[in-house]
Amino acid sequence: MRRALPAASRVLSCRLRRFSTDIVTEDVSASNNLTKEASLYVHWPYCLRRCTYCNFNKYVPKDNNGHVMAECLQRETETLLQLSQVSCITSVFFGGGTPSLAPPSTISIILETISKHASLHDQAEVTLEVNPTLEGRSKLVDFHHAGVNRFSIGVQSLQDEDLKRLGRDHSSAEALQCIREARRLCPGRVSVDVMFGRPSQTFESWEVELSELLQVCDDHVSLYQLTLERGTQLFKQVQGGNVTMLDEEVVSEMYQHARKTLHQHGFQQYEVSNFARNKSGSLHNLSYWKGRQYIGVGPGAHGRFVPLGEGGVSREARTQTLEPDVWIREVQERGHGTRRRIQLSHLQLLEEVLVMGMRMTKGINHKHWELFSPVLGLNEIFGVSVGVRELLQSGHLIMDDRGLRCSWDGLAVLDSILPVLLVELERILLADTRRFFLVV
Amino acid sequence: MKAGRHFSCYRFSRVLLSVPQTDTRGSVDLSKFPVDRIRNFCIVAHIDHGKSTLADRLLEMTGAIAKTEKNKQVLDKLQVERERGITVKAQTASLFYHHKGQQYLLNLIDTPGHVDFSYEVSRSLSACQGVLLIVDANQGIQAQTVANFYLAFEAQLAIIPVINKIDLKNADPDRVESQIEKVLDIPKEECIRISAKLGMNVEKVLQAVVERIPPPTGSIDEPFKALVFDSNFDHYRGVVANIAVVGGRVNKGDKIVSAHLGKTYEVNELGLLRPDEHPTQKLFAGQVGYMVAGMKDVKEAQIGDTLHLQNQPVEALPGFKPAKAMVFAGMYPVDQSEYPALRSAMERLTLNDSSVTVQKDSSLALGAGWRLGFLGLLHMEVFNQRLEQEYNASVIITAPTVPYKAVLSSARLIKEHGSEEITIVNPAHFPDRSVVAEYLEPMVLGTILAPDAYTGKIMSLCLNRRAVQKNMVYIDDQRVMMKYLFPLNEIVVDFYDLLKSLSSGYASFDYENAGYQAADLIKMDILLNGQPVEELTTIIHRTRSYSSGKAMCERLKESIPRQMFEIAVQAAIGSKVIARETIKPYRKNVLAKCYGGDITRKMKLLKKQAEGKKKMRRVGNVDVPKDAFISVLKRKEK
């Protein structure tokens, strides 16, 4: 797994990074680290074109303002790191938009900025989403030099017809080349994003596509279901009757088939959409699901952290300004573009921990829960509920010494399980608050 | 103030009008109107044939109201009445009219136009000696024309046929006259052709009222005796009773007794309705007016009750049939937090409508509410509309049901119930076949009038509704009158709408109650994964069970969200399943998508689902949203 230290920029960044030893936080020390650590997400908002299905915060740039964007991302990173007072950034993720459109120098500047204000271990996971065009592929080396050590490649489909229909600007051949190149640079640290439930797909074509994919992919696969979102071109097409979305049953079968097939090829499903072998799970995404702090930098980025720097004591849900131009102006004026800050109540925090945690196949273990809810354990909260008992009996949920988690079947219907758990969580917590007040 | 405003109307009086003599207090001296100069009459008509317009003209011509453009349906005070062009609450107006050198007191007692309100109609009729039967010169005789005619005929009243709207381009009064002759057996010559809208020939109507309607019987010298034919509730004065003085006289301050309750009251206020209240000191035999006598509850002023003076008892007038609810429906607040507000609205509304029966009810799915009994479908709709319009209350109304009966065979049960025959309103109380000699269902005699082009379609609709044809006649060369005996249950939901649509709106329908008939009734349960859903149990005719069960299962399937397991939605009679729908389980219900840290939206969605879950009703292991019950139980929107 260890890589040779390459390139000049890497040397530079290593010098600047403060070394820390606790890159993989274990639960033992987790409690202390909850507010000292965070992962960091950087949003690059630009795309060359809009995909028909995408409702993410992205813009087709009018002019070349990459330089200003780089400056502002750097500036906001500084501001938010200071605000959060975290001493360690455990992972970095460059997402978008199309972050592979960003100049590699921007990536390196941001990583350097992080290192200046917090420790970022040189083995800390730094992921970049790559659009597998010729441009994306040719810049991989430079991104790697800039400090990226994990690539997530937006393959989406191996069918050229579909790629065209979805509005993607690459071919399947280009995607395969990109995967090869990325694997060469970061062996074992390349993920592919694939989309199922596409309007023209059939179960059979998905079977074929999946086995093709298994022949070329590295050790990580993210499977996303195409969802119809308002405001997208696809939405209009479906409304206009020009495109028909697949039947729910077929999509279910596609999902189940992929889960089985990936499992047979040694991939462990560790989350609803994510599969890894050889311990190549994405640490960055895992830290979301484990309820850790994260700092969101860039237009429309989301964060969850305690703003210790201004005396905050509870975690906030923070959203940055959406429109890049407005965000840029705000960062230039006051150092950050945070548009919305909401203090999470204890209940809200636990709700997020529950909802995110249950997405993992390992679920929520007792220690993990205790970190956030030291008084009321999983058993106290979920042990007495009729609804939960039914889920345990029907085999959708498992609760044991390890903790609370979904069964294989349960994970596929998580969104039907979560409301039951949320009702129970709220009920017990409110009852507990009342009891607390009665005692006082 | 009301009276004051009223007096000002006299300035607009027309030649016809002579100012009635007033005593020193400024009120009318009613002693100047002996019985033979009084006429009590009402106007009956099919909907929209111009009853209210004629009433407006009569009021104007006799100076009761000023003649202005605004006089439209003066007697229809309720918003629902004006909107639907119907009269719900009977109103009374006393008119002064000069005829051949004599001044007459004409009491116009307005009546509801629809047979649902036939109880109100019969109350009003009982205070009258004659009716004006209005028929539209274009539409001719309609179902309600016939129904109203028979009510008046049975009450032995003088009937004056009035053909209205002769100004219309398509008016064909000749045809209508022959219809009247043929169907109602009234000679053509007796018809008066008018245009109430233009005031054309309305004078002739007033003359006919005086000449053709007999004066009330009874004399001023008899002991006081009055009929209560309507009542209203006023927050300040209590009950305001509308009375027809049958004999003798009554003075303000008199002690009177209600023959029904035996309670004594003091008369605080007396007067005429013109149509606003116009206080007087006395009312005399033959006159019609209002009385306030310290009654606190409308139940104290029972419709049909007889009033007499204290210490001068009289033989009570023949009582009225009490209103009998024929259509029942559950009524629930949309949100349980609105229950108290809805309750107070219902209380206020029922104060003025004693014909609605109210019973508290509670449904596991819909919460606390009421089971209401109505005289008929229109009555139910009007009640609902008044609740919404006048009290701003929004309600869920369940599909209407009818009262069934069972003749018990089990001696033990007969003893328990105290009678052999029991009425079943709630399906939960439906006795098992094994203890029942026979079940009975309410029947109605329906009258349908339509152009003969639609006869075929109408006959097959009626056959479909288990109706038996009793009679069919051509009332002229194009229009047919059909009489059918229907099970009431078959017409309460959508019959009228279907009839209207298949006849392009040309068919009219009316019905009267026709007792009970033996019927093959069964109780149908709806099961979710084998568990019966109490609030969906229905009593139904065996031949209807399959289609109705299937429809209910289908509607439930549409409105119960998929769950993690399969749900069997079944309709069953006893242990026999007659219809089934299956709600497939979710095989996948999880968003396989990367959030990029944006979980706010997903959290909101999940929280909303969790909130919804709390409000769902659990049947066995199935969560059923309230909307599912509403979609099955609720009366379908038109």
mmCIF file of C-alpha atoms in Angstrom, chain A residues 244-420:
data_model
loop_
_atom_site.group_PDB
_atom_site.id
_atom_site.type_symbol
_atom_site.label_atom_id
_atom_site.label_comp_id
_atom_site.label_asym_id
_atom_site.label_seq_id
_atom_site.Cartn_x
_atom_site.Cartn_y
_atom_site.Cartn_z
ATOM 1 C CA THR A 244 -39.927 6.445 -19.326
ATOM 2 C CA MET A 245 -38.234 5.643 -16.045
ATOM 3 C CA LEU A 246 -37.721 1.990 -15.262
ATOM 4 C CA ASP A 247 -40.213 0.033 -13.233
ATOM 5 C CA GLU A 248 -39.382 -0.051 -9.540
ATOM 6 C CA GLU A 249 -39.311 -3.819 -9.549
ATOM 7 C CA VAL A 250 -36.699 -3.966 -12.286
ATOM 8 C CA VAL A 251 -34.524 -1.428 -10.483
ATOM 9 C CA SER A 252 -34.809 -3.505 -7.309
ATOM 10 C CA GLU A 253 -33.646 -6.556 -9.179
ATOM 11 C CA MET A 254 -30.741 -4.669 -10.684
ATOM 12 C CA TYR A 255 -29.652 -3.558 -7.243
ATOM 13 C CA GLN A 256 -29.957 -7.022 -5.745
ATOM 14 C CA HIS A 257 -28.156 -8.562 -8.653
ATOM 15 C CA ALA A 258 -25.278 -6.114 -8.335
ATOM 16 C CA ARG A 259 -24.990 -6.729 -4.627
ATOM 17 C CA LYS A 260 -24.766 -10.470 -5.209
ATOM 18 C CA THR A 261 -22.390 -10.269 -8.146
ATOM 19 C CA LEU A 262 -20.013 -7.871 -6.423
ATOM 20 C CA HIS A 263 -20.036 -10.081 -3.375
ATOM 21 C CA GLN A 264 -19.102 -13.073 -5.517
ATOM 22 C CA HIS A 265 -16.124 -11.109 -6.823
ATOM 23 C CA GLY A 266 -14.780 -10.448 -3.395
ATOM 24 C CA PHE A 267 -16.305 -7.042 -2.910
ATOM 25 C CA GLN A 268 -17.678 -6.361 0.497
ATOM 26 C CA GLN A 269 -20.643 -4.058 0.606
ATOM 27 C CA TYR A 270 -19.866 -1.664 3.399
ATOM 28 C CA GLU A 271 -22.607 0.851 2.703
ATOM 29 C CA VAL A 272 -25.843 1.057 0.703
ATOM 30 C CA SER A 273 -24.035 2.194 -2.441
ATOM 31 C CA ASN A 274 -20.441 1.301 -1.755
ATOM 32 C CA PHE A 275 -18.433 -1.862 -2.277
ATOM 33 C CA ALA A 276 -14.756 -2.501 -1.597
ATOM 34 C CA ARG A 277 -12.250 -5.325 -1.507
ATOM 35 C CA ASN A 278 -8.822 -5.474 0.038
ATOM 36 C CA LYS A 279 -9.837 -2.941 2.680
ATOM 37 C CA SER A 280 -10.187 -0.187 0.136
ATOM 38 C CA GLY A 281 -13.259 1.429 1.650
ATOM 39 C CA SER A 282 -13.372 5.187 1.353
ATOM 40 C CA LEU A 283 -12.326 6.624 4.712
ATOM 41 C CA HIS A 284 -13.719 9.978 3.756
ATOM 42 C CA ASN A 285 -17.223 8.682 3.135
ATOM 43 C CA LEU A 286 -17.022 6.400 6.164
ATOM 44 C CA SER A 287 -16.394 9.401 8.349
ATOM 45 C CA TYR A 288 -19.712 10.909 7.163
ATOM 46 C CA TRP A 289 -21.533 7.715 7.991
ATOM 47 C CA LYS A 290 -19.868 7.500 11.344
ATOM 48 C CA GLY A 291 -21.179 10.919 12.246
ATOM 49 C CA ARG A 292 -17.780 12.618 12.353
ATOM 50 C CA GLN A 293 -17.255 16.314 11.768
ATOM 51 C CA TYR A 294 -16.792 17.556 8.260
ATOM 52 C CA ILE A 295 -15.975 20.910 6.845
ATOM 53 C CA GLY A 296 -17.485 21.882 3.518
ATOM 54 C CA VAL A 297 -15.586 24.375 1.381
ATOM 55 C CA GLY A 298 -16.804 25.856 -1.881
ATOM 56 C CA PRO A 299 -20.127 26.951 -3.359
ATOM 57 C CA GLY A 300 -23.053 24.996 -1.933
ATOM 58 C CA ALA A 301 -20.842 22.747 0.203
ATOM 59 C CA HIS A 302 -22.299 21.354 3.405
ATOM 60 C CA GLY A 303 -20.517 20.987 6.712
ATOM 61 C CA ARG A 304 -21.153 19.608 10.189
ATOM 62 C CA PHE A 305 -18.848 20.881 12.896
ATOM 63 C CA VAL A 306 -18.640 22.752 16.168
ATOM 64 C CA PRO A 307 -17.381 26.306 15.562
ATOM 65 C CA LEU A 308 -15.041 26.229 18.566
ATOM 66 C CA GLY A 309 -13.201 29.231 17.167
ATOM 67 C CA GLU A 310 -16.067 31.523 18.069
ATOM 68 C CA GLY A 311 -16.954 29.800 21.308
ATOM 69 C CA GLY A 312 -19.521 27.407 19.847
ATOM 70 C CA VAL A 313 -20.340 24.325 21.893
ATOM 71 C CA SER A 314 -22.737 22.383 19.692
ATOM 72 C CA ARG A 315 -22.480 21.026 16.213
ATOM 73 C CA GLU A 316 -23.842 23.122 13.409
ATOM 74 C CA ALA A 317 -25.253 22.197 10.046
ATOM 75 C CA ARG A 318 -23.653 24.696 7.718
ATOM 76 C CA THR A 319 -24.335 25.443 4.084
ATOM 77 C CA GLN A 320 -22.248 27.645 1.835
ATOM 78 C CA THR A 321 -23.739 30.036 -0.688
ATOM 79 C CA LEU A 322 -24.794 28.216 -3.846
ATOM 80 C CA GLU A 323 -24.005 30.532 -6.757
ATOM 81 C CA PRO A 324 -20.258 30.634 -7.449
ATOM 82 C CA ASP A 325 -20.217 34.355 -8.293
ATOM 83 C CA VAL A 326 -22.002 35.337 -5.112
ATOM 84 C CA TRP A 327 -19.961 32.891 -3.088
ATOM 85 C CA ILE A 328 -16.736 34.370 -4.520
ATOM 86 C CA ARG A 329 -17.822 37.871 -3.558
ATOM 87 C CA GLU A 330 -18.671 36.760 -0.032
ATOM 88 C CA VAL A 331 -15.376 34.948 0.439
ATOM 89 C CA GLN A 332 -13.506 37.972 -0.830
ATOM 90 C CA GLU A 333 -15.424 40.244 1.532
ATOM 91 C CA ARG A 334 -15.531 38.207 4.736
ATOM 92 C CA GLY A 335 -13.352 35.173 4.245
ATOM 93 C CA HIS A 336 -16.150 32.649 3.861
ATOM 94 C CA GLY A 337 -19.446 32.122 2.073
ATOM 95 C CA THR A 338 -21.444 30.414 4.802
ATOM 96 C CA ARG A 339 -25.069 31.122 4.004
ATOM 97 C CA ARG A 340 -26.901 29.080 6.602
ATOM 98 C CA ARG A 341 -26.006 27.878 10.070
ATOM 99 C CA ILE A 342 -28.325 25.710 12.098
ATOM 100 C CA GLN A 343 -27.434 24.508 15.552
ATOM 101 C CA LEU A 344 -28.282 20.862 15.845
ATOM 102 C CA SER A 345 -30.147 19.879 18.981
ATOM 103 C CA HIS A 346 -29.076 16.745 20.785
ATOM 104 C CA LEU A 347 -31.991 14.908 19.197
ATOM 105 C CA GLN A 348 -31.159 16.174 15.718
ATOM 106 C CA LEU A 349 -27.543 15.151 16.136
ATOM 107 C CA LEU A 350 -28.572 11.648 17.189
ATOM 108 C CA GLU A 351 -31.030 11.456 14.312
ATOM 109 C CA GLU A 352 -28.247 12.189 11.855
ATOM 110 C CA VAL A 353 -25.927 9.729 13.540
ATOM 111 C CA LEU A 354 -28.654 7.100 13.299
ATOM 112 C CA VAL A 355 -29.663 7.783 9.706
ATOM 113 C CA MET A 356 -26.070 7.896 8.475
ATOM 114 C CA GLY A 357 -24.853 5.027 10.621
ATOM 115 C CA MET A 358 -27.536 2.618 9.507
ATOM 116 C CA ARG A 359 -26.420 3.004 5.914
ATOM 117 C CA MET A 360 -23.336 0.990 6.783
ATOM 118 C CA THR A 361 -23.534 -2.778 6.722
ATOM 119 C CA LYS A 362 -21.791 -2.795 10.095
ATOM 120 C CA GLY A 363 -24.434 -0.418 11.357
ATOM 121 C CA ILE A 364 -23.892 1.369 14.618
ATOM 122 C CA ASN A 365 -21.902 -0.342 17.300
ATOM 123 C CA HIS A 366 -22.491 0.373 20.953
ATOM 124 C CA LYS A 367 -19.310 2.411 21.386
ATOM 125 C CA HIS A 368 -20.022 4.455 18.291
ATOM 126 C CA TRP A 369 -23.462 5.311 19.678
ATOM 127 C CA GLU A 370 -22.161 5.975 23.157
ATOM 128 C CA LEU A 371 -19.874 8.591 21.719
ATOM 129 C CA PHE A 372 -22.909 10.679 20.882
ATOM 130 C CA SER A 373 -25.365 9.400 23.466
ATOM 131 C CA PRO A 374 -23.445 8.547 26.607
ATOM 132 C CA VAL A 375 -26.555 8.170 28.785
ATOM 133 C CA LEU A 376 -29.064 6.347 26.606
ATOM 134 C CA GLY A 377 -27.641 3.298 24.914
ATOM 135 C CA LEU A 378 -28.985 1.562 21.823
ATOM 136 C CA ASN A 379 -30.732 -1.016 23.995
ATOM 137 C CA GLU A 380 -32.476 1.580 26.115
ATOM 138 C CA ILE A 381 -33.727 3.413 23.081
ATOM 139 C CA PHE A 382 -34.647 0.630 20.713
ATOM 140 C CA GLY A 383 -35.001 -2.358 23.028
ATOM 141 C CA VAL A 384 -38.588 -1.746 24.110
ATOM 142 C CA SER A 385 -40.267 -0.666 20.904
ATOM 143 C CA VAL A 386 -42.925 -2.841 19.310
ATOM 144 C CA GLY A 387 -42.008 -1.526 15.882
ATOM 145 C CA VAL A 388 -38.342 -2.400 16.342
ATOM 146 C CA ARG A 389 -39.214 -5.816 17.732
ATOM 147 C CA GLU A 390 -41.238 -6.547 14.627
ATOM 148 C CA LEU A 391 -38.287 -5.543 12.459
ATOM 149 C CA LEU A 392 -36.012 -7.814 14.483
ATOM 150 C CA GLN A 393 -38.480 -10.669 14.187
ATOM 151 C CA SER A 394 -39.007 -10.168 10.467
ATOM 152 C CA GLY A 395 -35.244 -10.307 10.082
ATOM 153 C CA HIS A 396 -34.793 -6.806 8.708
ATOM 154 C CA LEU A 397 -32.855 -5.565 11.732
ATOM 155 C CA ILE A 398 -30.218 -7.111 13.943
ATOM 156 C CA MET A 399 -29.441 -5.926 17.446
ATOM 157 C CA ASP A 400 -26.791 -7.753 19.458
ATOM 158 C CA ASP A 401 -23.573 -7.301 21.407
ATOM 159 C CA ARG A 402 -22.021 -5.516 18.472
ATOM 160 C CA GLY A 403 -24.763 -3.017 18.040
ATOM 161 C CA LEU A 404 -27.638 -2.215 15.699
ATOM 162 C CA ARG A 405 -27.524 -2.955 11.994
ATOM 163 C CA CYS A 406 -29.567 -3.975 9.000
ATOM 164 C CA SER A 407 -29.641 -7.483 7.663
ATOM 165 C CA TRP A 408 -28.862 -8.097 4.000
ATOM 166 C CA ASP A 409 -32.565 -7.740 3.153
ATOM 167 C CA GLY A 410 -33.063 -4.926 5.600
ATOM 168 C CA LEU A 411 -30.427 -2.700 4.029
ATOM 169 C CA ALA A 412 -32.362 -2.704 0.762
ATOM 170 C CA VAL A 413 -35.423 -1.295 2.516
ATOM 171 C CA LEU A 414 -33.601 1.003 4.900
ATOM 172 C CA ASP A 415 -35.873 3.934 4.118
ATOM 173 C CA SER A 416 -38.817 1.943 5.441
ATOM 174 C CA ILE A 417 -36.897 1.040 8.591
ATOM 175 C CA LEU A 418 -35.562 4.479 9.452
ATOM 176 C CA PRO A 419 -38.940 6.118 10.157
ATOM 177 C CA VAL A 420 -39.652 3.394 12.733
#
